Coordinates of N, CA and C in Angstrom, one line a residue:
M1 N -47.6 82.2 78.3 CA -47.4 81.4 77.1 C -48.8 80.8 76.7
G2 N -49.2 80.9 75.5 CA -50.5 80.4 75.0 C -50.5 78.9 74.8
L3 N -51.7 78.5 74.6 CA -51.9 77.0 74.3 C -51.5 76.6 72.9
I4 N -51.2 75.4 72.7 CA -51.0 74.8 71.4 C -52.3 74.0 71.1
Y5 N -52.8 74.0 69.9 CA -54.0 73.3 69.5 C -53.7 72.3 68.4
L6 N -54.4 71.2 68.4 CA -54.5 70.3 67.2 C -55.7 70.8 66.4
A7 N -55.5 71.2 65.2 CA -56.6 71.6 64.3 C -56.9 70.5 63.4
L8 N -58.2 70.1 63.3 CA -58.7 69.1 62.4 C -59.5 69.7 61.4
Y9 N -59.2 69.5 60.1 CA -59.9 70.1 59.0 C -61.1 69.4 58.6
K10 N -62.3 70.1 58.6 CA -63.6 69.5 58.3 C -64.2 70.2 57.1
G11 N -63.5 71.1 56.5 CA -64.0 71.8 55.3 C -64.1 70.9 54.1
K12 N -64.7 71.3 53.1 CA -64.9 70.5 51.9 C -63.6 70.1 51.2
G13 N -62.7 71.1 51.0 CA -61.4 70.8 50.5 C -61.5 70.4 49.0
Q14 N -60.5 69.5 48.6 CA -60.4 69.0 47.3 C -60.8 67.5 47.2
L15 N -60.6 66.9 46.1 CA -60.9 65.5 45.9 C -60.1 64.6 46.9
F16 N -58.8 65.0 47.1 CA -58.0 64.3 48.1 C -58.6 64.3 49.5
N17 N -59.1 65.5 49.9 CA -59.8 65.5 51.2 C -61.0 64.6 51.3
A18 N -61.8 64.5 50.2 CA -62.9 63.7 50.2 C -62.5 62.2 50.3
A19 N -61.4 61.8 49.6 CA -60.9 60.5 49.7 C -60.4 60.1 51.1
I20 N -59.7 61.0 51.8 CA -59.3 60.7 53.1 C -60.5 60.6 54.0
R21 N -61.5 61.4 53.9 CA -62.7 61.3 54.7 C -63.4 60.0 54.5
A22 N -63.6 59.6 53.2 CA -64.2 58.4 52.9 C -63.4 57.2 53.4
W23 N -62.1 57.2 53.3 CA -61.3 56.1 53.8 C -61.4 55.9 55.3
T24 N -61.3 57.0 56.0 CA -61.3 57.0 57.5 C -62.7 57.0 58.1
G25 N -63.7 57.2 57.3 CA -65.1 57.3 57.8 C -65.3 58.5 58.8
S26 N -64.5 59.5 58.6 CA -64.5 60.7 59.5 C -64.9 62.0 58.7
E27 N -65.3 63.0 59.4 CA -65.4 64.3 58.8 C -64.1 65.0 58.6
F28 N -63.0 64.5 59.2 CA -61.7 65.2 59.2 C -60.8 64.6 58.1
S29 N -60.1 65.5 57.4 CA -59.2 65.0 56.3 C -57.8 65.6 56.4
H30 N -57.5 66.4 57.4 CA -56.2 67.0 57.5 C -56.0 67.5 58.9
C31 N -54.8 67.7 59.3 CA -54.6 68.2 60.7 C -53.3 69.2 60.6
E32 N -53.3 70.0 61.6 CA -52.3 71.1 61.8 C -52.0 71.2 63.3
L33 N -50.9 71.7 63.7 CA -50.6 72.1 65.0 C -50.6 73.7 65.0
V34 N -51.4 74.3 65.8 CA -51.5 75.7 65.9 C -50.6 76.2 67.1
M35 N -49.6 76.9 66.8 CA -48.7 77.4 67.8 C -49.2 78.7 68.5
P36 N -48.7 79.0 69.7 CA -49.1 80.2 70.4 C -48.9 81.5 69.6
D37 N -47.9 81.5 68.7 CA -47.6 82.7 67.9 C -48.4 82.8 66.7
G38 N -49.4 81.9 66.5 CA -50.3 82.0 65.3 C -49.9 81.2 64.1
R39 N -48.7 80.6 64.1 CA -48.3 79.8 63.0 C -49.0 78.4 63.0
W40 N -49.4 77.9 61.9 CA -49.9 76.6 61.7 C -48.9 75.7 61.1
L41 N -48.5 74.6 61.8 CA -47.4 73.7 61.3 C -48.0 72.4 60.9
S42 N -47.6 71.9 59.7 CA -48.0 70.6 59.2 C -47.3 70.2 58.0
A43 N -47.6 69.1 57.5 CA -47.2 68.7 56.1 C -48.5 68.7 55.3
S44 N -48.4 69.5 54.3 CA -49.6 69.8 53.4 C -49.4 69.3 52.0
A45 N -50.4 68.5 51.5 CA -50.3 68.1 50.1 C -50.5 69.3 49.2
M46 N -51.3 70.3 49.6 CA -51.6 71.5 48.7 C -50.3 72.4 48.7
D47 N -49.6 72.4 49.8 CA -48.4 73.3 49.9 C -47.1 72.5 49.6
G48 N -47.2 71.2 49.3 CA -46.0 70.5 48.8 C -45.2 69.8 49.9
G49 N -45.6 69.9 51.2 CA -44.8 69.2 52.2 C -44.9 70.0 53.6
V50 N -43.8 69.8 54.3 CA -43.7 70.4 55.7 C -43.5 71.9 55.6
R51 N -44.4 72.6 56.2 CA -44.3 74.1 56.2 C -45.1 74.7 57.4
A52 N -44.8 76.0 57.5 CA -45.5 76.8 58.5 C -46.3 77.9 57.7
K53 N -47.5 78.2 58.1 CA -48.2 79.3 57.5 C -49.2 79.8 58.4
R54 N -49.8 80.9 58.1 CA -50.9 81.5 58.9 C -52.1 81.2 58.1
I55 N -53.1 80.6 58.8 CA -54.3 80.2 58.3 C -55.4 81.1 58.9
D56 N -56.3 81.6 58.0 CA -57.5 82.4 58.5 C -58.5 81.4 59.1
Y57 N -58.5 81.3 60.4 CA -59.4 80.3 61.1 C -60.8 80.6 60.9
K58 N -61.5 79.6 60.4 CA -63.0 79.6 60.2 C -63.5 78.4 60.9
P59 N -64.3 78.7 62.0 CA -64.8 77.6 62.8 C -65.6 76.5 62.0
E60 N -66.2 76.9 60.9 CA -67.0 75.9 60.1 C -66.0 75.0 59.4
H61 N -64.7 75.3 59.3 CA -63.8 74.5 58.6 C -62.8 73.7 59.5
W62 N -62.8 74.1 60.7 CA -61.8 73.5 61.7 C -62.4 73.1 63.0
H63 N -61.9 72.0 63.6 CA -62.2 71.7 64.9 C -60.9 71.8 65.7
L64 N -60.9 72.6 66.7 CA -59.6 72.8 67.5 C -59.7 72.0 68.8
I65 N -58.6 71.3 69.1 CA -58.5 70.6 70.4 C -57.3 71.2 71.1
P66 N -57.5 71.7 72.3 CA -56.3 72.2 73.0 C -55.4 71.0 73.4
V67 N -54.1 71.3 73.4 CA -53.1 70.2 73.7 C -52.2 70.8 74.9
P68 N -52.8 70.9 76.1 CA -52.0 71.5 77.2 C -50.7 70.8 77.5
W69 N -50.6 69.6 77.2 CA -49.4 68.8 77.5 C -48.4 68.8 76.4
A70 N -48.7 69.5 75.3 CA -47.7 69.6 74.2 C -46.4 70.3 74.6
N71 N -45.3 69.9 74.1 CA -44.0 70.5 74.4 C -43.6 71.4 73.2
A72 N -43.7 72.7 73.3 CA -43.5 73.6 72.2 C -42.0 73.4 71.7
R73 N -41.1 73.2 72.6 CA -39.7 73.0 72.1 C -39.5 71.8 71.3
L74 N -40.2 70.7 71.6 CA -40.2 69.5 70.8 C -40.8 69.7 69.5
I75 N -42.0 70.4 69.5 CA -42.7 70.7 68.2 C -41.7 71.5 67.3
E76 N -41.1 72.6 67.8 CA -40.2 73.4 67.1 C -39.0 72.6 66.6
S77 N -38.5 71.7 67.4 CA -37.4 70.9 67.0 C -37.7 70.0 65.8
V78 N -38.9 69.3 65.9 CA -39.4 68.5 64.8 C -39.6 69.3 63.6
F79 N -40.2 70.4 63.7 CA -40.4 71.3 62.6 C -39.1 71.7 61.9
D80 N -38.1 72.1 62.7 CA -36.8 72.6 62.2 C -36.1 71.4 61.4
R81 N -36.3 70.2 61.9 CA -35.6 69.0 61.3 C -36.3 68.7 60.0
H82 N -37.6 68.9 59.9 CA -38.4 68.4 58.7 C -38.8 69.5 57.8
E83 N -38.7 70.8 58.1 CA -39.2 71.9 57.3 C -38.7 71.7 55.8
G84 N -39.6 71.9 54.9 CA -39.2 71.8 53.5 C -39.2 70.4 52.9
K85 N -39.4 69.3 53.8 CA -39.5 68.0 53.2 C -40.8 67.9 52.4
G86 N -40.8 67.1 51.4 CA -41.9 66.9 50.5 C -43.1 66.2 51.2
Y87 N -44.2 66.2 50.5 CA -45.4 65.4 51.0 C -45.2 64.0 50.7
D88 N -45.5 63.1 51.6 CA -45.3 61.7 51.5 C -46.5 61.0 50.9
W89 N -46.7 61.1 49.6 CA -47.8 60.4 48.9 C -47.8 58.9 49.1
A90 N -46.6 58.3 48.9 CA -46.5 56.9 49.0 C -46.7 56.4 50.4
G91 N -46.2 57.2 51.4 CA -46.4 56.8 52.8 C -47.8 56.9 53.2
I92 N -48.6 57.8 52.7 CA -50.0 57.9 53.1 C -50.7 56.7 52.5
F93 N -50.4 56.3 51.3 CA -51.0 55.1 50.8 C -50.6 53.8 51.5
L94 N -49.2 53.6 51.7 CA -48.7 52.4 52.3 C -49.1 52.3 53.8
S95 N -49.0 53.4 54.5 CA -49.2 53.3 56.0 C -50.6 53.4 56.4
Q96 N -51.4 54.2 55.6 CA -52.8 54.4 55.9 C -53.8 53.4 55.2
M97 N -53.7 53.4 53.9 CA -54.6 52.5 53.2 C -54.2 51.0 53.2
L98 N -53.0 50.7 53.2 CA -52.5 49.3 53.3 C -52.2 48.9 54.7
A99 N -52.1 49.9 55.6 CA -51.7 49.6 57.0 C -50.4 48.9 57.2
S100 N -49.5 49.1 56.3 CA -48.2 48.5 56.3 C -47.2 49.2 57.3
G101 N -47.5 50.4 57.5 CA -46.5 51.2 58.3 C -45.3 51.7 57.6
L102 N -45.2 51.4 56.3 CA -44.1 51.8 55.5 C -44.3 53.3 55.1
H103 N -43.3 54.0 55.1 CA -43.3 55.5 54.8 C -41.9 55.9 54.5
S104 N -41.8 57.1 53.9 CA -40.6 57.7 53.5 C -39.9 58.4 54.7
E105 N -38.6 58.3 54.8 CA -37.9 59.0 55.8 C -37.6 60.4 55.4
R106 N -37.8 60.7 54.1 CA -37.5 62.0 53.5 C -38.7 62.9 53.3
R107 N -39.9 62.3 53.5 CA -41.1 63.0 53.3 C -42.1 62.7 54.5
M108 N -43.1 63.6 54.6 CA -44.1 63.4 55.7 C -45.5 63.7 55.2
F109 N -46.5 63.2 55.9 CA -47.9 63.6 55.6 C -48.4 64.3 56.9
C110 N -49.6 64.9 56.9 CA -50.0 65.8 58.0 C -50.1 65.1 59.3
S111 N -50.8 64.0 59.4 CA -51.0 63.4 60.8 C -49.7 62.8 61.2
E112 N -48.8 62.4 60.3 CA -47.5 61.9 60.7 C -46.7 63.0 61.4
F113 N -46.6 64.2 60.7 CA -45.9 65.3 61.2 C -46.4 65.7 62.6
C114 N -47.7 65.8 62.7 CA -48.3 66.3 64.0 C -48.1 65.3 65.1
A115 N -48.2 64.0 64.8 CA -48.0 62.9 65.8 C -46.6 62.9 66.3
V116 N -45.6 63.0 65.4 CA -44.2 63.0 65.8 C -43.9 64.2 66.6
A117 N -44.4 65.4 66.2 CA -44.2 66.6 66.9 C -44.8 66.6 68.3
L118 N -45.9 65.8 68.5 CA -46.5 65.7 69.8 C -45.8 64.6 70.6
G119 N -44.8 63.9 70.1 CA -44.0 62.9 70.9 C -44.3 61.5 70.5
F120 N -45.1 61.2 69.5 CA -45.4 59.8 69.1 C -44.3 59.3 68.1
T121 N -43.1 59.4 68.6 CA -41.9 59.0 67.7 C -42.0 57.5 67.4
G122 N -41.7 57.2 66.1 CA -41.6 55.8 65.7 C -42.9 55.3 65.2
I123 N -44.0 55.9 65.6 CA -45.3 55.4 65.2 C -46.2 56.5 64.5
G124 N -45.6 57.7 64.2 CA -46.3 58.8 63.7 C -47.1 58.5 62.4
Q125 N -46.5 57.6 61.6 CA -47.1 57.2 60.3 C -48.4 56.4 60.5
R126 N -48.6 55.9 61.7 CA -49.8 55.1 61.9 C -51.1 55.9 62.2
F127 N -50.9 57.2 62.4 CA -52.0 58.1 62.7 C -52.7 58.7 61.5
S128 N -54.0 58.7 61.5 CA -54.8 59.5 60.5 C -55.2 60.7 61.3
P129 N -55.7 61.8 60.6 CA -56.2 62.9 61.4 C -57.2 62.6 62.5
V130 N -58.2 61.7 62.2 CA -59.2 61.4 63.1 C -58.6 60.5 64.3
L131 N -57.7 59.6 64.0 CA -57.1 58.8 65.1 C -56.3 59.7 66.0
L132 N -55.5 60.6 65.4 CA -54.7 61.5 66.2 C -55.6 62.4 67.1
G133 N -56.7 62.9 66.5 CA -57.7 63.7 67.3 C -58.3 62.9 68.4
E134 N -58.7 61.7 68.2 CA -59.2 60.9 69.3 C -58.2 60.6 70.4
T135 N -57.0 60.4 70.0 CA -55.9 60.1 70.9 C -55.6 61.3 71.8
V136 N -55.5 62.5 71.2 CA -55.3 63.7 71.9 C -56.4 64.0 72.9
H137 N -57.7 63.8 72.4 CA -58.8 64.0 73.3 C -58.8 63.0 74.5
R138 N -58.4 61.8 74.3 CA -58.4 60.8 75.4 C -57.3 61.2 76.3
I139 N -56.1 61.6 75.8 CA -55.0 62.0 76.7 C -55.5 63.2 77.6
N140 N -56.2 64.2 76.9 CA -56.6 65.4 77.6 C -57.6 65.0 78.8
R141 N -58.3 63.9 78.7 CA -59.2 63.5 79.7 C -58.6 62.7 80.8
L142 N -57.3 62.3 80.7 CA -56.7 61.6 81.8 C -56.6 62.5 83.0
P143 N -56.9 61.9 84.2 CA -56.9 62.7 85.4 C -55.6 63.5 85.7
F144 N -54.5 62.9 85.5 CA -53.2 63.6 85.8 C -52.9 64.7 84.8
V145 N -53.4 64.6 83.6 CA -53.3 65.7 82.6 C -54.2 66.8 83.0
Q146 N -55.4 66.5 83.4 CA -56.3 67.5 83.8 C -55.8 68.3 85.1
L147 N -55.2 67.5 86.0 CA -54.7 68.1 87.2 C -53.5 69.0 86.9
A148 N -52.6 68.5 86.0 CA -51.4 69.3 85.7 C -51.9 70.6 84.9
H149 N -52.9 70.5 84.1 CA -53.3 71.7 83.4 C -54.0 72.7 84.4
S150 N -54.7 72.2 85.3 CA -55.3 73.0 86.4 C -54.3 73.7 87.2
L151 N -53.2 73.0 87.5 CA -52.1 73.6 88.3 C -51.4 74.7 87.5
N152 N -51.2 74.4 86.2 CA -50.6 75.4 85.3 C -51.4 76.7 85.1
E153 N -52.7 76.5 85.1 CA -53.7 77.6 84.9 C -54.0 78.3 86.2
G154 N -53.6 77.8 87.3 CA -54.0 78.4 88.6 C -55.4 78.2 88.9
H155 N -56.0 77.1 88.4 CA -57.4 76.8 88.7 C -57.7 76.7 90.1
P156 N -58.8 77.2 90.6 CA -59.1 77.2 92.1 C -59.2 75.7 92.6
D157 N -59.6 74.8 91.8 CA -59.7 73.4 92.3 C -58.4 72.8 92.5
A158 N -57.3 73.3 91.9 CA -56.0 72.7 92.1 C -55.5 72.8 93.5
Q159 N -56.1 73.7 94.3 CA -55.7 73.9 95.7 C -56.1 72.7 96.5
H160 N -57.2 72.0 96.1 CA -57.8 70.9 96.8 C -57.3 69.5 96.3
A161 N -56.4 69.5 95.4 CA -56.0 68.2 94.8 C -54.9 67.6 95.8

C-alpha cells in the first residue's frame, strides 16, 4: 500500500490564491490529500467544492508531505460523506479571516476537508493550508510516529528499537 501525501499548493493560481497567501503570510494557498491510487481529494473553490480529481503533479507548484500515519479508510469515509458539497466561502471568511470558527455544515474549504479527513474532527475549520502543513510536519517528527513508520517500512533501525 502506498503512502498518502498532504499536497500544499505554491503555484501562482488566481486572485483568490494570492489573497490566501497574503492573509496567512505563506507561500501556500491550497491543500489536497493525494491518495495511493493517484486521486487528489479536497474542497476546491475552482471546482465548486468537495471532489476527487487527477492532478498533473508539477514540483514547482506543489510541496508534498508524506503522512505515514494517515488512515486511508477514514479519509475515504470523510470523502464519501462530503463528496459534492459546495465550497464554503462564508466559512473561509468567518473561520480564517475573522477567527470565529463559524463555518457551514453543508460546505467545506480545502484545509477544513483535509484536516477532518486526517482526524482533526471538530476543529478542521481552524486550519489554513500552512497551519495544516506545519501540524503534519510536526506530527511526522514525533519519535513514536517515526518508529511506527520505520516498523511499517521494515527499516533496519527498527530492529534496535
